[in-house]
Each structure stands twice: as C-alpha cells, then as structure tokens.
mmCIF file of C-alpha atoms in Angstrom:
data_model
loop_
_atom_site.group_PDB
_atom_site.id
_atom_site.type_symbol
_atom_site.label_atom_id
_atom_site.label_comp_id
_atom_site.label_asym_id
_atom_site.label_seq_id
_atom_site.Cartn_x
_atom_site.Cartn_y
_atom_site.Cartn_z
ATOM 1 C CA GLY A 930 -46.249 4.985 -25.631
ATOM 2 C CA TYR A 931 -42.473 5.856 -24.685
ATOM 3 C CA VAL A 932 -39.506 5.491 -27.565
ATOM 4 C CA ASN A 933 -35.761 4.898 -25.977
ATOM 5 C CA SER A 934 -32.930 4.797 -29.232
ATOM 6 C CA PHE A 935 -28.916 5.090 -28.824
ATOM 7 C CA ALA A 936 -27.500 4.849 -31.439
ATOM 8 C CA ARG A 937 -23.273 3.966 -31.219
ATOM 9 C CA HIS A 938 -20.707 3.703 -33.881
ATOM 10 C CA ILE A 939 -21.776 7.219 -35.643
ATOM 11 C CA PRO A 940 -19.060 8.550 -38.101
ATOM 12 C CA VAL A 941 -17.234 11.894 -36.775
ATOM 13 C CA TYR A 942 -15.102 13.467 -38.652
ATOM 14 C CA ARG A 943 -12.501 15.779 -38.154
ATOM 15 C CA ASN A 944 -9.071 17.876 -40.087
ATOM 16 C CA MET A 945 -6.311 16.141 -38.924
ATOM 17 C CA ASN A 946 -4.204 18.112 -40.565
ATOM 18 C CA CYS A 947 -4.043 21.139 -37.749
ATOM 19 C CA SER A 948 -1.823 21.463 -34.516
ATOM 20 C CA PRO A 949 -3.402 24.263 -32.385
ATOM 21 C CA THR A 950 -0.992 27.511 -31.125
ATOM 22 C CA GLU A 951 -0.598 28.053 -28.070
ATOM 23 C CA ASN A 952 -3.751 30.770 -28.153
ATOM 24 C CA THR A 953 -6.968 29.578 -27.206
ATOM 25 C CA LEU A 954 -10.748 30.392 -27.641
ATOM 26 C CA ALA A 955 -11.934 32.205 -24.633
ATOM 27 C CA ASP A 956 -14.914 29.128 -24.398
ATOM 28 C CA GLY A 957 -11.559 26.966 -23.914
ATOM 29 C CA ARG A 958 -10.624 25.806 -27.451
ATOM 30 C CA PRO A 959 -7.468 25.323 -29.015
ATOM 31 C CA VAL A 960 -7.064 28.135 -32.281
ATOM 32 C CA TYR A 961 -5.326 26.199 -34.863
ATOM 33 C CA GLY A 962 -4.878 29.373 -37.707
ATOM 34 C CA ILE A 963 -4.127 33.466 -36.868
ATOM 35 C CA LYS A 964 -5.670 36.849 -37.927
ATOM 36 C CA ILE A 965 -4.347 38.467 -39.270
ATOM 37 C CA ILE A 966 -5.160 42.555 -39.297
ATOM 38 C CA ASP A 967 -4.991 44.899 -42.116
ATOM 39 C CA PRO A 968 -2.913 48.308 -40.700
ATOM 40 C CA GLY A 969 -4.569 49.829 -44.385
ATOM 41 C CA SER A 970 -8.447 48.645 -43.873
ATOM 42 C CA GLY A 971 -8.741 47.597 -40.487
ATOM 43 C CA SER A 972 -10.165 44.321 -42.241
ATOM 44 C CA VAL A 973 -9.437 41.073 -40.297
ATOM 45 C CA ALA A 974 -8.770 37.457 -42.394
ATOM 46 C CA ILE A 975 -7.805 34.335 -41.335
ATOM 47 C CA ARG A 976 -4.608 32.011 -42.253
ATOM 48 C CA PRO A 977 -5.933 28.690 -40.911
ATOM 49 C CA CYS A 978 -4.258 25.686 -40.093
ATOM 50 C CA ILE A 979 -0.423 27.660 -39.395
ATOM 51 C CA TYR A 980 0.727 24.379 -37.937
ATOM 52 C CA LYS A 981 0.354 21.644 -40.196
ATOM 53 C CA ILE A 982 0.460 18.110 -39.801
ATOM 54 C CA ASN A 983 1.865 17.721 -43.066
ATOM 55 C CA SER A 984 2.474 20.470 -44.723
ATOM 56 C CA GLN A 985 2.088 18.602 -48.841
ATOM 57 C CA PHE A 986 -2.306 19.465 -48.118
ATOM 58 C CA ASN A 987 -4.489 22.192 -45.976
ATOM 59 C CA ILE A 988 -7.152 19.932 -44.694
ATOM 60 C CA ILE A 989 -6.797 15.909 -44.384
ATOM 61 C CA LYS A 990 -10.203 14.898 -43.111
ATOM 62 C CA ILE A 991 -10.387 11.446 -41.004
ATOM 63 C CA VAL A 992 -13.202 9.733 -39.964
ATOM 64 C CA GLU A 993 -14.579 8.103 -36.725
ATOM 65 C CA SER A 994 -16.922 6.264 -36.273
ATOM 66 C CA GLY A 995 -16.423 6.807 -32.541
ATOM 67 C CA GLY A 996 -19.832 9.065 -31.872
ATOM 68 C CA ASN A 997 -23.524 8.387 -29.793
ATOM 69 C CA GLU A 998 -26.725 8.700 -29.782
ATOM 70 C CA TYR A 999 -28.940 9.000 -27.313
ATOM 71 C CA TYR A 1000 -33.713 9.342 -27.936
ATOM 72 C CA ASN A 1001 -36.151 9.690 -25.829
ATOM 73 C CA GLY A 1002 -39.675 10.055 -26.843
ATOM 74 C CA LEU A 1003 -43.735 9.638 -25.072
ATOM 75 C CA PHE A 1004 -46.122 9.903 -27.978
ATOM 76 C CA LEU A 1005 -49.552 9.386 -26.296
ATOM 77 C CA GLN A 1006 -52.447 8.964 -29.490
ATOM 78 C CA LEU A 1007 -55.752 9.931 -29.556
ATOM 79 C CA ILE A 1008 -58.287 7.181 -32.076
ATOM 80 C CA LYS A 1009 -61.658 7.651 -32.802
ATOM 81 C CA ARG A 1010 -62.565 4.565 -35.192
ATOM 82 C CA PHE A 1011 -64.949 4.659 -37.975
ATOM 83 C CA SER A 1012 -68.747 5.053 -36.616
ATOM 84 C CA ASP A 1013 -71.302 7.491 -37.295
ATOM 85 C CA GLY A 1014 -69.821 8.384 -40.745
ATOM 86 C CA PHE A 1015 -66.345 9.482 -39.681
ATOM 87 C CA GLN A 1016 -63.619 8.896 -37.499
ATOM 88 C CA VAL A 1017 -60.972 11.186 -36.263
ATOM 89 C CA ASN A 1018 -56.888 9.742 -35.058
ATOM 90 C CA ALA A 1019 -54.855 12.490 -33.341
ATOM 91 C CA ASP A 1020 -51.405 11.508 -32.114
ATOM 92 C CA TYR A 1021 -48.319 14.038 -30.646
ATOM 93 C CA THR A 1022 -44.842 12.906 -29.783
ATOM 94 C CA PHE A 1023 -42.373 14.553 -27.200
ATOM 95 C CA SER A 1024 -38.603 13.250 -27.474
ATOM 96 C CA ASN A 1025 -35.113 14.490 -27.020
ATOM 97 C CA SER A 1026 -32.077 13.178 -29.941
ATOM 98 C CA VAL A 1027 -28.750 13.936 -28.647
ATOM 99 C CA ASP A 1028 -25.787 13.706 -29.957
ATOM 100 C CA ASP A 1029 -21.653 14.433 -29.952
ATOM 101 C CA ALA A 1030 -21.972 13.745 -33.716
ATOM 102 C CA PRO A 1031 -21.719 16.547 -36.917
ATOM 103 C CA GLU A 1032 -24.091 15.374 -39.837
ATOM 104 C CA GLU A 1033 -21.193 15.511 -42.052
ATOM 105 C CA ASN A 1034 -23.431 14.441 -45.409
ATOM 106 C CA ALA A 1035 -26.779 16.923 -44.415
ATOM 107 C CA PRO A 1036 -27.409 20.175 -46.260
ATOM 108 C CA GLY A 1037 -24.470 23.613 -44.683
ATOM 109 C CA ALA A 1038 -22.269 19.973 -43.532
ATOM 110 C CA LEU A 1039 -20.040 19.806 -40.236
ATOM 111 C CA THR A 1040 -16.964 18.908 -39.175
ATOM 112 C CA ALA A 1041 -15.765 18.670 -35.386
ATOM 113 C CA SER A 1042 -16.315 22.480 -34.054
ATOM 114 C CA ASP A 1043 -12.848 21.412 -31.837
ATOM 115 C CA PRO A 1044 -10.853 18.457 -33.755
ATOM 116 C CA SER A 1045 -9.033 17.414 -30.260
ATOM 117 C CA ASN A 1046 -11.935 17.033 -28.096
ATOM 118 C CA ARG A 1047 -15.456 15.810 -30.325
ATOM 119 C CA ARG A 1048 -17.075 15.907 -25.604
ATOM 120 C CA VAL A 1049 -17.935 20.360 -26.790
ATOM 121 C CA ASP A 1050 -20.182 18.836 -30.253
ATOM 122 C CA ARG A 1051 -23.431 17.033 -28.242
ATOM 123 C CA GLY A 1052 -26.356 18.809 -27.938
ATOM 124 C CA SER A 1053 -29.176 18.904 -30.545
ATOM 125 C CA SER A 1054 -29.175 16.059 -33.512
ATOM 126 C CA ARG A 1055 -29.763 17.679 -36.422
ATOM 127 C CA GLY A 1056 -32.966 16.417 -37.396
ATOM 128 C CA ASP A 1057 -34.301 16.752 -33.697
ATOM 129 C CA ILE A 1058 -37.967 17.803 -33.282
ATOM 130 C CA THR A 1059 -39.228 18.313 -29.970
ATOM 131 C CA HIS A 1060 -42.882 18.499 -30.488
ATOM 132 C CA VAL A 1061 -44.760 16.688 -33.321
ATOM 133 C CA PHE A 1062 -48.884 16.429 -33.448
ATOM 134 C CA HIS A 1063 -50.637 15.039 -36.280
ATOM 135 C CA LEU A 1064 -54.016 14.887 -37.028
ATOM 136 C CA THR A 1065 -56.835 12.648 -39.705
ATOM 137 C CA PHE A 1066 -60.251 13.165 -39.950
ATOM 138 C CA VAL A 1067 -62.106 10.922 -42.159
ATOM 139 C CA ALA A 1068 -65.638 11.894 -43.299
ATOM 140 C CA ARG A 1069 -68.413 9.409 -44.971
ATOM 141 C CA PRO A 1070 -71.537 11.727 -44.687
ATOM 142 C CA LYS A 1071 -75.448 10.054 -45.966
ATOM 143 C CA LEU A 1072 -77.639 12.595 -45.869
ATOM 144 C CA ALA A 1073 -81.555 11.984 -47.539
ATOM 145 C CA VAL A 1074 -81.908 15.368 -49.978
ATOM 146 C CA GLY A 1075 -85.041 14.059 -52.208
ATOM 147 C CA ASN A 1076 -83.410 14.981 -55.567
ATOM 148 C CA ARG A 1077 -81.513 12.248 -57.053
ATOM 149 C CA ILE A 1078 -78.639 13.865 -58.642
ATOM 150 C CA LEU A 1079 -78.344 15.989 -55.531
ATOM 151 C CA HIS A 1080 -78.034 12.853 -53.256
ATOM 152 C CA GLY A 1081 -75.255 10.984 -55.360
ATOM 153 C CA LEU A 1082 -73.464 14.221 -55.339
ATOM 154 C CA LEU A 1083 -73.490 14.972 -50.709
ATOM 155 C CA ASN A 1084 -73.722 11.181 -50.136
ATOM 156 C CA ASP A 1085 -71.229 7.739 -51.385
ATOM 157 C CA ASN A 1086 -67.921 10.182 -51.207
ATOM 158 C CA GLN A 1087 -65.033 10.072 -48.064
ATOM 159 C CA LEU A 1088 -63.937 13.695 -47.259
ATOM 160 C CA SER A 1089 -60.744 14.294 -45.719
ATOM 161 C CA ALA A 1090 -58.073 16.709 -43.300
ATOM 162 C CA ILE A 1091 -53.980 16.195 -42.280
ATOM 163 C CA LEU A 1092 -53.048 19.045 -39.768
ATOM 164 C CA ILE A 1093 -48.920 18.258 -39.012
ATOM 165 C CA ALA A 1094 -48.090 20.465 -36.850
ATOM 166 C CA ASP A 1095 -44.470 20.540 -35.681
ATOM 167 C CA SER A 1096 -41.686 22.597 -33.247
ATOM 168 C CA GLY A 1097 -38.608 22.384 -36.107
ATOM 169 C CA GLU A 1098 -35.942 21.201 -36.771
ATOM 170 C CA PRO A 1099 -32.696 22.817 -34.773
ATOM 171 C CA PHE A 1100 -30.220 24.867 -36.381
ATOM 172 C CA ASN A 1101 -26.564 25.879 -35.372
ATOM 173 C CA ILE A 1102 -25.334 29.391 -35.271
ATOM 174 C CA THR A 1103 -22.481 30.566 -36.900
ATOM 175 C CA THR A 1104 -19.326 33.060 -36.916
ATOM 176 C CA GLY A 1105 -16.499 31.026 -39.590
ATOM 177 C CA ASP A 1106 -13.903 29.466 -38.763
ATOM 178 C CA ILE A 1107 -13.760 30.695 -35.029
ATOM 179 C CA ASN A 1108 -10.986 28.006 -33.990
ATOM 180 C CA GLY A 1109 -8.964 28.908 -38.131
ATOM 181 C CA ASP A 1110 -8.899 24.617 -38.634
ATOM 182 C CA GLY A 1111 -9.508 25.421 -41.810
#
C-alpha cells in the first residue's frame, strides 16, 4: 500500500522582536546579535538581539499557522492466518516526512533558526522514522503427551512474541545560538 499526506497551517514560532545586524553567517543567514570576546580570558559570549524592535521586551514570540508537512509512505504486509497451531504477521513501512515548522511543543522545543526565512528550516520532521518493521508470532501447540498433568501444561496454551525494529527519529545537532537572536 501507499499513503500520501499533506498538512497545512502547522504552527511556526519565531522571535519577532529582533532586527538583524549588518553581519551574516557563512550560509547567508542574518546575524541578530554580536560576539563579545574577553581580552583577558579569550572566552566568547554572544549578546543576543542587540537591535530590538520593542526595547521593553527581550523575546516576543509570534505564532503563525504557515507551516507545511509532507508525508509519503510505502507499506508491505505479510499475513499467515491462524492454522496448524500458529499465526505470523509481518509488516514493513518505508516512509519520509518533511516539514518547515520546528516542533515547539516537543522535548527540546525549537523555534525557527532564521526568523526572517522559514525555508531554512525545511527538513526531516521531528517524528520522521524512515524504516519500521513489526513481526508478531502466535502459537497454540497441540502435543500428544501420555502424562495427563504434562499434557495439560503443554497444550491449550498460547505463546506469542512481538518484534519491533525501526531506524529511529532524526535529531538536530545544535551549536547554540549562532545567529544571536536569543
């Protein structure tokens, strides 16, 4: 089988209280703060959001419902129905999920990495798991045993096992607030 899904109007959170400086990062994203280097120790600190639109506040988050998500999934299923004392179900899903809306409500909440350009955040969705495999096995053995107690223990019971294997969720490697937007 094949599944295609498209979600629109996903919430996108961004800090709208910063104006960019004249500097940019190597990939062209604007910088919103400045680096301060301590001449004595050589330590580097970032003073975020130096040009505030409203100086009474540090961060003002705006929520826009402009994010989009695309999902495509191919799934295969094999079923051996219950007969001869056992049953097997196996299924595999190969999928891809892409969005341009960082997950604000998830652990390690993210906001837009460039408040002025949402396209920078287009990539694998937070819950994208490319490969998923499930295997279930159910057996109801019927063994001919002469001993009545042993026959009762070995028969009329049901055994089952479940195996779930997947490729895991993507994660972001971050280096802190490199564009200084706070």
